[in-house]
Coordinates of C-alpha atoms and ligand atoms in Angstrom, one line a residue:
M249 CA 0.0 0.0 -0.1
P250 CA 1.4 3.6 -0.9
D251 CA 2.9 4.9 2.2
R252 CA 1.9 8.7 1.4
F253 CA -0.6 11.1 2.8
Y254 CA -2.7 12.2 -0.3
D255 CA -5.0 15.2 -1.0
V256 CA -7.8 13.3 -2.2
V257 CA -8.6 9.5 -2.3
V258 CA -11.4 8.4 -4.6
V259 CA -13.2 5.0 -4.1
G260 CA -14.4 3.4 -7.2
G261 CA -13.4 2.9 -10.8
G262 CA -16.4 3.9 -12.9
N263 CA -17.7 7.0 -14.4
A264 CA -18.3 9.0 -11.3
A265 CA -15.0 8.1 -9.8
L266 CA -13.1 9.0 -13.0
C267 CA -14.9 12.2 -13.4
A268 CA -14.1 13.1 -9.6
A269 CA -10.4 11.9 -10.0
I270 CA -9.8 14.0 -13.2
T271 CA -11.4 17.1 -11.7
A272 CA -9.7 16.8 -8.2
Q273 CA -6.3 16.4 -10.0
R274 CA -7.1 19.5 -12.3
G275 CA -8.0 21.3 -9.1
G276 CA -4.4 20.8 -7.9
A277 CA -4.9 18.1 -5.7
D278 CA -2.6 14.8 -5.3
V279 CA -5.3 12.0 -6.2
L280 CA -5.3 8.2 -5.6
L281 CA -8.0 6.2 -7.2
L282 CA -8.8 2.8 -5.7
E283 CA -10.6 0.4 -7.9
A284 CA -11.8 -2.9 -6.5
A285 CA -11.8 -4.8 -9.9
P286 CA -8.7 -6.0 -11.7
E287 CA -7.6 -3.9 -14.5
A288 CA -9.2 -5.9 -17.2
L289 CA -12.8 -5.7 -15.6
R290 CA -12.3 -2.0 -14.5
G291 CA -15.0 0.5 -15.0
G292 CA -18.0 -0.8 -13.0
N293 CA -21.4 -0.6 -14.6
S294 CA -20.2 2.3 -16.5
R295 CA -18.4 0.1 -19.1
H296 CA -21.8 -1.4 -20.1
T297 CA -23.3 1.9 -21.0
R298 CA -24.0 3.6 -24.4
D299 CA -25.4 6.9 -24.1
I300 CA -25.8 10.0 -21.8
R301 CA -28.7 12.6 -21.5
Y302 CA -27.8 16.2 -21.2
M303 CA -29.5 19.5 -21.9
H304 CA -28.8 21.5 -24.8
D305 CA -30.5 24.4 -26.7
R306 CA -30.1 23.5 -30.2
A307 CA -29.4 20.4 -32.4
G308 CA -25.6 19.4 -33.1
A309 CA -23.9 17.1 -35.0
F310 CA -24.7 14.1 -32.8
V311 CA -28.1 15.4 -31.4
T312 CA -31.3 15.8 -33.7
G313 CA -32.8 18.9 -31.7
A314 CA -32.8 21.0 -28.7
Y315 CA -33.6 19.5 -25.1
T316 CA -34.1 22.3 -22.8
A317 CA -33.7 22.5 -19.0
E318 CA -37.4 22.6 -18.5
E319 CA -38.3 19.6 -20.7
F320 CA -35.6 17.6 -18.9
W321 CA -36.9 18.7 -15.5
E322 CA -40.5 17.6 -16.6
D323 CA -39.3 14.4 -17.9
L324 CA -37.7 13.8 -14.5
Q325 CA -40.7 14.7 -12.6
R326 CA -42.7 12.3 -14.8
V327 CA -40.6 9.2 -14.3
T328 CA -39.9 9.8 -10.4
G329 CA -43.7 10.8 -9.8
G330 CA -42.0 13.7 -7.8
E331 CA -39.6 11.4 -5.8
T332 CA -36.6 13.8 -6.5
D333 CA -34.9 16.7 -4.5
E334 CA -35.8 19.7 -6.9
A335 CA -32.6 21.7 -6.0
L336 CA -30.2 18.8 -6.7
A337 CA -32.2 17.8 -9.8
R338 CA -32.2 21.2 -11.4
L339 CA -28.4 21.4 -10.4
T340 CA -27.8 18.2 -12.5
I341 CA -29.6 19.6 -15.3
S342 CA -28.1 23.0 -15.6
E343 CA -24.5 21.3 -14.9
S344 CA -25.2 18.8 -17.6
A345 CA -25.2 21.5 -20.3
D346 CA -21.4 21.5 -20.8
L347 CA -21.1 17.7 -21.3
G348 CA -21.1 17.8 -24.9
D349 CA -17.7 19.5 -24.7
W350 CA -16.3 18.4 -21.6
M351 CA -16.4 14.6 -22.5
P352 CA -14.6 15.0 -25.7
A353 CA -12.0 17.2 -24.1
H354 CA -11.1 14.3 -21.8
G355 CA -11.1 11.8 -24.7
V356 CA -14.7 10.5 -25.2
R357 CA -15.7 10.2 -28.8
W358 CA -19.4 10.6 -30.0
Q359 CA -21.0 8.6 -32.6
Q360 CA -24.2 9.1 -34.8
P361 CA -27.2 8.3 -32.8
L362 CA -28.8 4.7 -32.9
K363 CA -31.8 4.1 -34.6
G364 CA -34.5 1.5 -33.7
T365 CA -36.5 1.3 -30.5
L366 CA -34.5 3.5 -28.4
H367 CA -35.9 7.1 -29.8
L368 CA -33.1 8.9 -28.0
A369 CA -31.5 10.8 -31.0
R370 CA -32.7 14.3 -29.6
T371 CA -32.0 14.0 -25.9
N372 CA -29.0 11.8 -25.6
V373 CA -25.5 11.4 -27.0
F374 CA -23.9 8.0 -27.8
F375 CA -20.3 7.1 -27.2
L376 CA -18.3 5.6 -30.2
G377 CA -17.1 2.2 -28.8
G378 CA -19.6 2.2 -25.9
G379 CA -19.3 2.7 -22.2
K380 CA -15.8 0.6 -22.3
A381 CA -14.4 3.0 -24.8
M382 CA -15.6 5.9 -22.5
V383 CA -14.1 4.6 -19.4
N384 CA -10.8 3.6 -21.1
A385 CA -10.6 7.2 -22.5
Y386 CA -11.0 8.5 -18.9
Y387 CA -8.4 6.3 -17.4
D388 CA -6.0 7.3 -20.0
T389 CA -6.7 11.0 -19.1
A390 CA -6.5 10.2 -15.6
R391 CA -3.2 8.5 -15.8
K392 CA -1.6 11.2 -18.0
Q393 CA -2.7 13.9 -15.6
G394 CA -0.9 12.2 -12.8
V395 CA -3.8 10.4 -11.0
E396 CA -2.4 7.4 -9.2
I397 CA -4.5 4.4 -9.7
L398 CA -4.5 1.1 -7.9
Y399 CA -6.5 -2.0 -9.2
E400 CA -7.7 -5.0 -7.1
A401 CA -7.7 -2.5 -4.3
E402 CA -11.0 -2.9 -2.3
V403 CA -11.9 -0.3 0.3
Q404 CA -13.3 -2.3 3.3
R405 CA -13.6 0.5 5.9
L406 CA -13.6 4.3 6.3
N407 CA -12.2 5.8 9.6
V408 CA -14.6 8.4 10.3
D409 CA -14.7 10.6 13.5
D410 CA -18.0 12.4 14.1
G411 CA -18.4 12.9 10.3
V412 CA -14.8 13.6 9.8
F413 CA -12.9 11.2 7.3
R414 CA -9.5 10.2 8.5
S415 CA -8.4 7.2 6.4
A416 CA -9.5 4.1 4.2
V417 CA -8.7 0.6 5.1
V418 CA -7.7 -1.1 1.9
A419 CA -7.4 -4.7 1.1
R420 CA -5.0 -5.6 -1.7
G421 CA -3.1 -8.6 -2.7
G422 CA -4.0 -10.5 0.5
A423 CA -2.9 -7.8 2.7
S424 CA -4.6 -4.9 4.3
G425 CA -3.2 -1.3 4.7
E426 CA -4.4 2.1 5.7
V427 CA -4.5 5.1 3.3
R428 CA -4.8 8.6 4.6
A429 CA -6.0 11.5 2.9
K430 CA -7.6 15.0 3.3
A431 CA -10.6 14.2 1.7
V432 CA -12.3 11.1 0.3
V433 CA -14.9 10.9 -2.7
V434 CA -17.0 7.5 -2.4
A435 CA -18.1 6.5 -5.9
S436 CA -18.5 2.9 -5.5
G437 CA -21.8 2.3 -7.1
G438 CA -24.9 0.6 -5.4
F439 CA -25.4 -2.8 -3.8
E440 CA -27.2 -4.7 -6.7
A441 CA -24.3 -7.4 -6.8
N442 CA -24.7 -8.2 -3.2
I443 CA -27.2 -11.0 -3.3
P444 CA -27.2 -11.5 0.7
W445 CA -28.1 -8.0 1.1
L446 CA -31.0 -8.2 -1.5
K447 CA -32.2 -11.2 0.3
E448 CA -32.9 -9.0 3.4
Y449 CA -35.7 -7.5 1.1
W450 CA -36.7 -10.1 -1.4
G451 CA -35.8 -13.5 0.7
E452 CA -34.9 -16.5 -1.5
A453 CA -36.2 -15.0 -4.6
A454 CA -32.8 -12.9 -4.8
D455 CA -31.0 -16.2 -5.7
H456 CA -32.8 -16.2 -9.1
F457 CA -31.9 -12.5 -10.0
V458 CA -29.4 -11.9 -12.7
I459 CA -27.2 -9.0 -12.1
R460 CA -26.6 -7.1 -15.4
G461 CA -23.4 -5.4 -14.2
T462 CA -20.2 -5.7 -12.3
P463 CA -20.0 -8.3 -9.5
Y464 CA -17.8 -5.7 -7.7
N465 CA -20.6 -3.4 -6.6
Q466 CA -21.2 -4.9 -3.2
G467 CA -22.3 -1.9 -1.5
R468 CA -19.7 -2.2 1.1
L469 CA -18.8 1.5 1.2
L470 CA -22.7 2.4 1.0
K471 CA -23.2 0.4 4.1
E472 CA -19.9 1.9 5.8
L473 CA -21.3 5.5 5.2
L474 CA -24.7 4.6 6.7
A475 CA -22.9 3.0 9.5
H476 CA -21.0 6.3 10.0
G477 CA -24.3 8.3 10.4
A478 CA -25.2 9.1 6.7
R479 CA -28.6 10.1 6.0
P480 CA -30.2 7.2 3.9
V481 CA -32.4 8.1 0.7
G482 CA -34.1 5.9 -1.7
N483 CA -36.2 2.9 -1.0
P484 CA -33.9 0.0 -0.2
R485 CA -36.2 -2.7 -1.6
E486 CA -36.3 -1.2 -5.1
F487 CA -34.3 -1.6 -7.9
H488 CA -34.2 -0.9 -11.7
A489 CA -34.7 -4.2 -13.5
V490 CA -35.4 -5.4 -17.0
A491 CA -36.5 -9.0 -18.4
V492 CA -33.2 -10.7 -19.4
D493 CA -32.6 -14.1 -21.0
A494 CA -32.5 -16.7 -18.3
R495 CA -29.4 -18.2 -19.7
A496 CA -27.6 -14.8 -19.1
P497 CA -24.4 -15.1 -17.0
K498 CA -25.0 -14.4 -13.3
F499 CA -23.1 -11.0 -13.5
D500 CA -21.8 -8.6 -16.2
G501 CA -24.0 -9.8 -19.1
G502 CA -24.5 -6.2 -20.0
I503 CA -27.1 -4.8 -22.5
V504 CA -27.0 -7.7 -24.9
T505 CA -29.0 -10.3 -22.7
R506 CA -32.0 -8.1 -22.5
L507 CA -34.9 -9.4 -24.5
D508 CA -37.3 -7.1 -26.5
S509 CA -40.0 -9.9 -27.5
V510 CA -42.4 -9.1 -25.0
P511 CA -44.8 -6.9 -27.2
F512 CA -45.0 -9.2 -29.9
G513 CA -46.5 -12.4 -28.1
I514 CA -47.5 -13.2 -24.6
V515 CA -45.6 -13.9 -21.4
V516 CA -46.5 -16.7 -19.0
N517 CA -45.2 -17.7 -15.5
R518 CA -44.3 -21.3 -14.6
E519 CA -48.1 -22.0 -14.2
A520 CA -48.4 -21.4 -17.7
S521 CA -50.4 -18.2 -16.8
R522 CA -50.3 -14.8 -18.2
F523 CA -49.7 -12.1 -15.3
Y524 CA -49.4 -8.7 -17.1
D525 CA -50.5 -6.6 -19.9
E526 CA -47.6 -7.2 -22.6
G527 CA -48.8 -4.3 -24.8
E528 CA -49.4 -1.7 -22.1
D529 CA -47.1 0.9 -23.3
F530 CA -43.8 1.9 -25.4
W531 CA -40.1 1.8 -24.2
P532 CA -39.0 2.6 -21.5
K533 CA -41.9 1.4 -19.6
R534 CA -42.4 -1.9 -21.3
Y535 CA -38.8 -2.9 -20.6
A536 CA -38.0 -1.5 -17.2
I537 CA -41.3 -2.9 -15.6
W538 CA -40.9 -6.6 -16.7
G539 CA -37.8 -7.2 -14.4
G540 CA -39.8 -6.4 -11.3
L541 CA -42.9 -8.2 -12.5
I542 CA -40.9 -11.6 -13.0
A543 CA -39.1 -10.9 -9.5
R544 CA -42.7 -11.3 -8.2
Q545 CA -43.6 -14.5 -10.0
P546 CA -43.3 -18.0 -8.5
G547 CA -39.4 -19.3 -9.1
Q548 CA -38.9 -15.6 -10.5
I549 CA -39.1 -17.3 -14.1
A550 CA -41.3 -16.5 -17.0
Y551 CA -41.4 -17.1 -20.6
S552 CA -42.1 -14.9 -23.6
I553 CA -43.7 -16.8 -26.4
V554 CA -44.2 -15.6 -29.9
D555 CA -45.5 -17.3 -33.1
A556 CA -44.0 -17.0 -36.6
R557 CA -46.0 -13.6 -36.9
G558 CA -44.2 -12.2 -34.0
A559 CA -40.7 -13.7 -34.7
G560 CA -38.2 -11.3 -36.5
R561 CA -40.0 -8.1 -35.2
F562 CA -37.6 -7.4 -32.3
M563 CA -34.0 -7.0 -31.8
P564 CA -32.2 -10.2 -32.3
S565 CA -31.6 -12.3 -29.4
V566 CA -28.0 -13.4 -28.2
F567 CA -29.3 -16.7 -27.1
P568 CA -31.3 -18.8 -29.6
P569 CA -35.1 -19.1 -29.1
L570 CA -36.5 -22.5 -27.9
Q571 CA -38.5 -23.6 -31.0
A572 CA -41.2 -26.2 -31.5
G573 CA -43.9 -27.0 -34.1
S574 CA -46.7 -26.9 -31.6
L575 CA -47.7 -25.5 -28.3
T576 CA -47.6 -28.9 -26.7
D577 CA -44.1 -29.5 -27.8
L578 CA -43.0 -26.0 -26.8
A579 CA -44.5 -26.7 -23.4
G580 CA -42.4 -30.1 -23.2
L581 CA -39.2 -27.9 -23.9
L582 CA -40.0 -25.4 -21.2
G583 CA -41.1 -28.0 -18.5
L584 CA -44.6 -26.4 -18.5
D585 CA -47.9 -28.1 -18.2
A586 CA -48.8 -28.5 -21.8
R587 CA -52.7 -28.4 -21.2
A588 CA -52.5 -25.4 -19.2
L589 CA -50.3 -23.6 -21.8
V590 CA -52.7 -24.5 -24.6
A591 CA -55.5 -23.3 -22.7
T592 CA -53.9 -20.0 -21.9
V593 CA -53.0 -19.3 -25.4
E594 CA -56.5 -20.4 -26.8
A595 CA -58.3 -18.2 -24.2
F596 CA -55.8 -15.3 -25.4
N597 CA -56.6 -15.9 -29.2
R598 CA -60.3 -16.0 -28.6
A599 CA -60.2 -12.6 -27.0
V600 CA -58.1 -10.8 -29.6
R601 CA -60.2 -8.2 -31.6
P602 CA -59.3 -7.3 -35.1
G603 CA -57.3 -4.1 -35.8
S604 CA -54.6 -2.6 -37.9
F605 CA -51.4 -3.9 -36.4
D606 CA -48.6 -1.2 -36.3
P607 CA -45.6 -1.6 -33.7
S608 CA -44.7 2.0 -34.3
R609 CA -47.6 3.5 -32.6
L610 CA -50.0 2.4 -29.7
D611 CA -52.3 0.6 -32.2
D612 CA -55.8 -0.7 -31.8
C613 CA -54.9 -4.5 -31.8
R614 CA -56.2 -5.5 -28.3
T615 CA -58.0 -8.1 -26.4
E616 CA -61.5 -7.8 -25.0
G617 CA -62.8 -9.5 -21.9
L618 CA -59.4 -11.1 -20.8
E619 CA -57.7 -10.4 -17.5
P620 CA -55.0 -9.3 -17.9
P621 CA -55.6 -7.6 -21.1
K622 CA -53.2 -7.0 -23.9
S623 CA -54.0 -3.4 -24.8
H624 CA -51.8 -3.1 -28.1
W625 CA -50.2 -5.2 -30.7
A626 CA -52.3 -8.0 -29.8
L627 CA -52.4 -10.6 -32.6
P628 CA -53.4 -14.4 -32.1
V629 CA -50.6 -16.7 -31.3
D630 CA -51.4 -19.7 -33.5
Q631 CA -48.9 -19.8 -36.5
P632 CA -46.0 -22.3 -36.0
P633 CA -43.0 -22.3 -35.4
F634 CA -43.4 -21.3 -31.8
W635 CA -40.5 -19.6 -30.1
A636 CA -40.1 -19.1 -26.6
Y637 CA -37.4 -17.4 -24.4
P638 CA -36.9 -18.1 -20.5
L639 CA -36.8 -14.7 -18.7
R640 CA -35.5 -13.7 -15.6
P641 CA -35.4 -10.4 -13.5
G642 CA -32.1 -8.6 -14.7
I643 CA -31.1 -6.1 -11.9
T644 CA -29.4 -2.9 -13.3
F645 CA -29.1 -0.8 -10.2
T646 CA -30.5 -0.2 -6.5
Y647 CA -31.9 2.9 -5.5
L648 CA -30.7 3.1 -1.8
G649 CA -28.1 5.7 -1.4
V650 CA -26.7 8.6 0.8
T651 CA -28.1 12.1 1.0
V652 CA -25.7 14.7 -0.4
N653 CA -25.8 18.5 -0.5
R654 CA -25.0 20.8 -3.6
Q655 CA -21.3 20.4 -2.7
A656 CA -21.7 16.7 -3.1
Q657 CA -20.9 16.3 0.7
V658 CA -22.4 13.6 2.5
V659 CA -25.2 14.8 4.7
L660 CA -25.4 13.2 8.3
R661 CA -28.6 12.1 10.0
D662 CA -28.5 15.2 12.2
G663 CA -28.4 17.4 9.0
R664 CA -24.7 18.4 9.2
P665 CA -22.7 18.0 6.1
A666 CA -19.5 15.8 6.4
P667 CA -16.8 18.4 5.8
N668 CA -14.3 16.0 3.9
L669 CA -16.6 13.2 2.8
F670 CA -18.1 13.4 -0.5
A671 CA -20.2 11.0 -2.7
A672 CA -20.8 10.7 -6.4
G673 CA -22.7 8.6 -8.9
E674 CA -25.1 5.5 -8.1
V675 CA -24.3 5.7 -4.4
M676 CA -26.0 9.1 -4.1
A677 CA -28.3 9.0 -7.4
G678 CA -31.4 8.2 -5.1
N679 CA -31.3 11.9 -4.1
I680 CA -32.4 12.8 -7.7
L681 CA -33.8 9.7 -9.0
G682 CA -36.1 8.4 -6.2
R683 CA -37.8 5.9 -8.5
G684 CA -38.2 5.1 -12.1
Y685 CA -35.7 5.8 -14.8
L686 CA -34.8 8.2 -17.6
A687 CA -32.4 6.6 -20.1
G688 CA -29.0 8.0 -20.0
F689 CA -29.6 9.8 -16.7
G690 CA -27.4 7.4 -14.4
L691 CA -24.4 8.8 -16.3
T692 CA -25.5 12.4 -16.1
I693 CA -25.8 12.1 -12.3
G694 CA -22.4 10.4 -12.0
T695 CA -20.7 13.0 -14.5
V696 CA -22.1 16.1 -12.8
F697 CA -21.7 15.0 -9.2
G698 CA -18.2 13.3 -9.9
R699 CA -17.1 16.8 -11.1
I700 CA -18.6 18.8 -8.3
A701 CA -17.2 16.0 -5.6
G702 CA -13.8 16.2 -7.3
R703 CA -13.6 20.0 -7.4
E704 CA -14.9 20.3 -3.6
A705 CA -12.6 17.7 -2.4
A706 CA -9.6 19.6 -4.1
R707 CA -10.9 22.8 -2.5
H708 CA -11.2 21.1 0.8
A709 CA -7.5 19.7 0.6
V710 CA -5.5 22.4 -1.2
G711 CA -7.7 25.4 -0.9
Ligands
FAD836 C1 -26.2 -3.1 -18.6 C2 -26.3 -1.8 -18.3 C3 -26.4 -0.7 -19.1 C4 -26.6 0.5 -18.7 N1 -26.7 1.6 -19.7 C5 -26.6 3.0 -19.3 C6 -26.7 3.9 -20.2 O1 -26.6 3.7 -21.5 N2 -26.5 5.2 -19.9 C7 -26.6 5.7 -18.6 O2 -26.6 6.6 -18.1 N3 -26.7 4.6 -17.6 C8 -26.6 3.3 -17.9 N4 -26.7 2.3 -17.0 C9 -26.6 2.7 -15.7 C10 -25.1 3.1 -15.3 O3 -24.2 2.0 -15.5 C11 -24.8 3.8 -14.0 O4 -25.9 4.8 -13.7 C12 -23.3 4.4 -13.8 O5 -22.5 3.6 -14.4 C13 -23.1 4.5 -12.3 O6 -21.8 5.0 -12.3 P1 -21.0 4.8 -11.0 O7 -19.5 5.4 -11.3 O8 -21.6 5.5 -9.9 O9 -20.8 3.3 -10.7 P2 -20.2 2.1 -11.3 O10 -19.8 2.6 -13.0 O11 -20.8 0.9 -11.3 O12 -18.8 2.1 -10.8 C14 -18.5 1.6 -9.4 C15 -17.0 1.2 -9.2 O13 -16.8 1.1 -7.8 C16 -16.0 -0.1 -7.6 N5 -16.2 -0.5 -6.2 C17 -17.2 -1.1 -5.6 N6 -17.0 -1.3 -4.4 C18 -15.5 -0.9 -4.2 C19 -14.9 -0.9 -3.0 N7 -15.2 -1.4 -1.8 N8 -13.7 -0.4 -3.1 C20 -13.1 -0.1 -4.4 N9 -13.8 0.0 -5.4 C21 -15.2 -0.4 -5.2 C22 -16.4 -1.0 -8.7 O14 -15.5 -1.9 -9.0 C23 -16.7 0.0 -9.9 O15 -15.4 0.2 -10.6 C24 -26.6 0.9 -17.4 C25 -26.3 -0.1 -16.4 C26 -26.1 -1.3 -17.0 C27 -26.0 -2.4 -15.8

């Protein structure tokens, strides 16, 4: 362990940590960044990302139109249902205005907006090479600037006296040591990879969750901060989750394991019963709710079933569909009761009313007299071959975090800000995104608060 007294130590190795480290170093501080993952797996969940949302007053080379502060704020209010700290949210929005320039100035390159189901070409910018390239660019910038970086360096404890940070206890290479600094920025993500912690709220069901991102986000530092008196924010039971292929790896499957077949057929649980309206709404609602819905089904498993009409209408899957010439054979492949599956599909088919099918709008193809209904894009499931995808809840991130102020200082339960203890990224995102999701906003929060935390930590350390 380096035997030095640093100005600023940054815990974490994703977007928020890197933005904090780069900014603190620019502010004249001597910075050490501690990343729990090995170098090849550095970058946390940030390396799985593709795009970032930011406010801008006009179209540009990589965005198709303006996205004003007021529209951004309205979108945020809508998805959170008001569960947001307005002052911090408005700060995030206004401070996002220069991201289109700041990120390329630190090595990130943009690409033309993606087409398809995302509809983000106006509000979000996409990175060339995805999140991995973005994270690599930031590591390169940080290293060239003189930030010291240690991999496989897991911070296990923070020594904090009455809200004042003293040192971090770090495990590395089988040994444990203490790193002292004038200020710390905690940017170590949520606790979504900590299955025992998830079990406190979800019981044994959590064993069946697939974690879309890094296994290193164990929430260890979140727990530390809470134990040192940080005021919690966000519902500990809640998470953002989408439906992923049940054959996905337990961790780090990233975006490609998500399945987009749901609106083009029906979804049944292991009793072969439908349990929710597959045609309720467009993205993002139709993706982001299915993880939570499946988490509440028996065995946390569901099956998306489409027939020849639905096949090919959605983004190709990484894992091939299970395929059969009849529903009875498909049930056999899935281990479902064949009679129950046939009965569910027949009841669905009888309830489908004629309409003009149009996946680009909320069309008039719907069921009648069926519970739950399918409100749009309902076509009979009767054309072989039949396809099925097994689905699991794919957890993206958790909402529990610590309260911060406008300087990104951690706020204690008695309302005092901790003078030299800062937080950025997913570990404090619950202040702004209390629930719901706005695509590309996780990185906005991390970039804005990473930079604020870095700036303020440097100011505290070197004046
Ligand atoms: C599949 C997927 C796709 C996504 N796509 C997008 C997108 O396109 N746009 C968007 O805005 N958001 C997206 N998100 C959400 C986004 O990833 C997060 O909001 C964002 O990356 C959070 O950044 P962060 O720096 O707070 O955390 P992370 O990037 O997760 O970084 C946390 C870091 O802390 C390290 N760490 C954890 N514990 C310790 C410890 N004790 N000691 C030392 N280090 C530790 C981890 O190794 C990791 O490097 C996506 C998430 C997933 C899973």
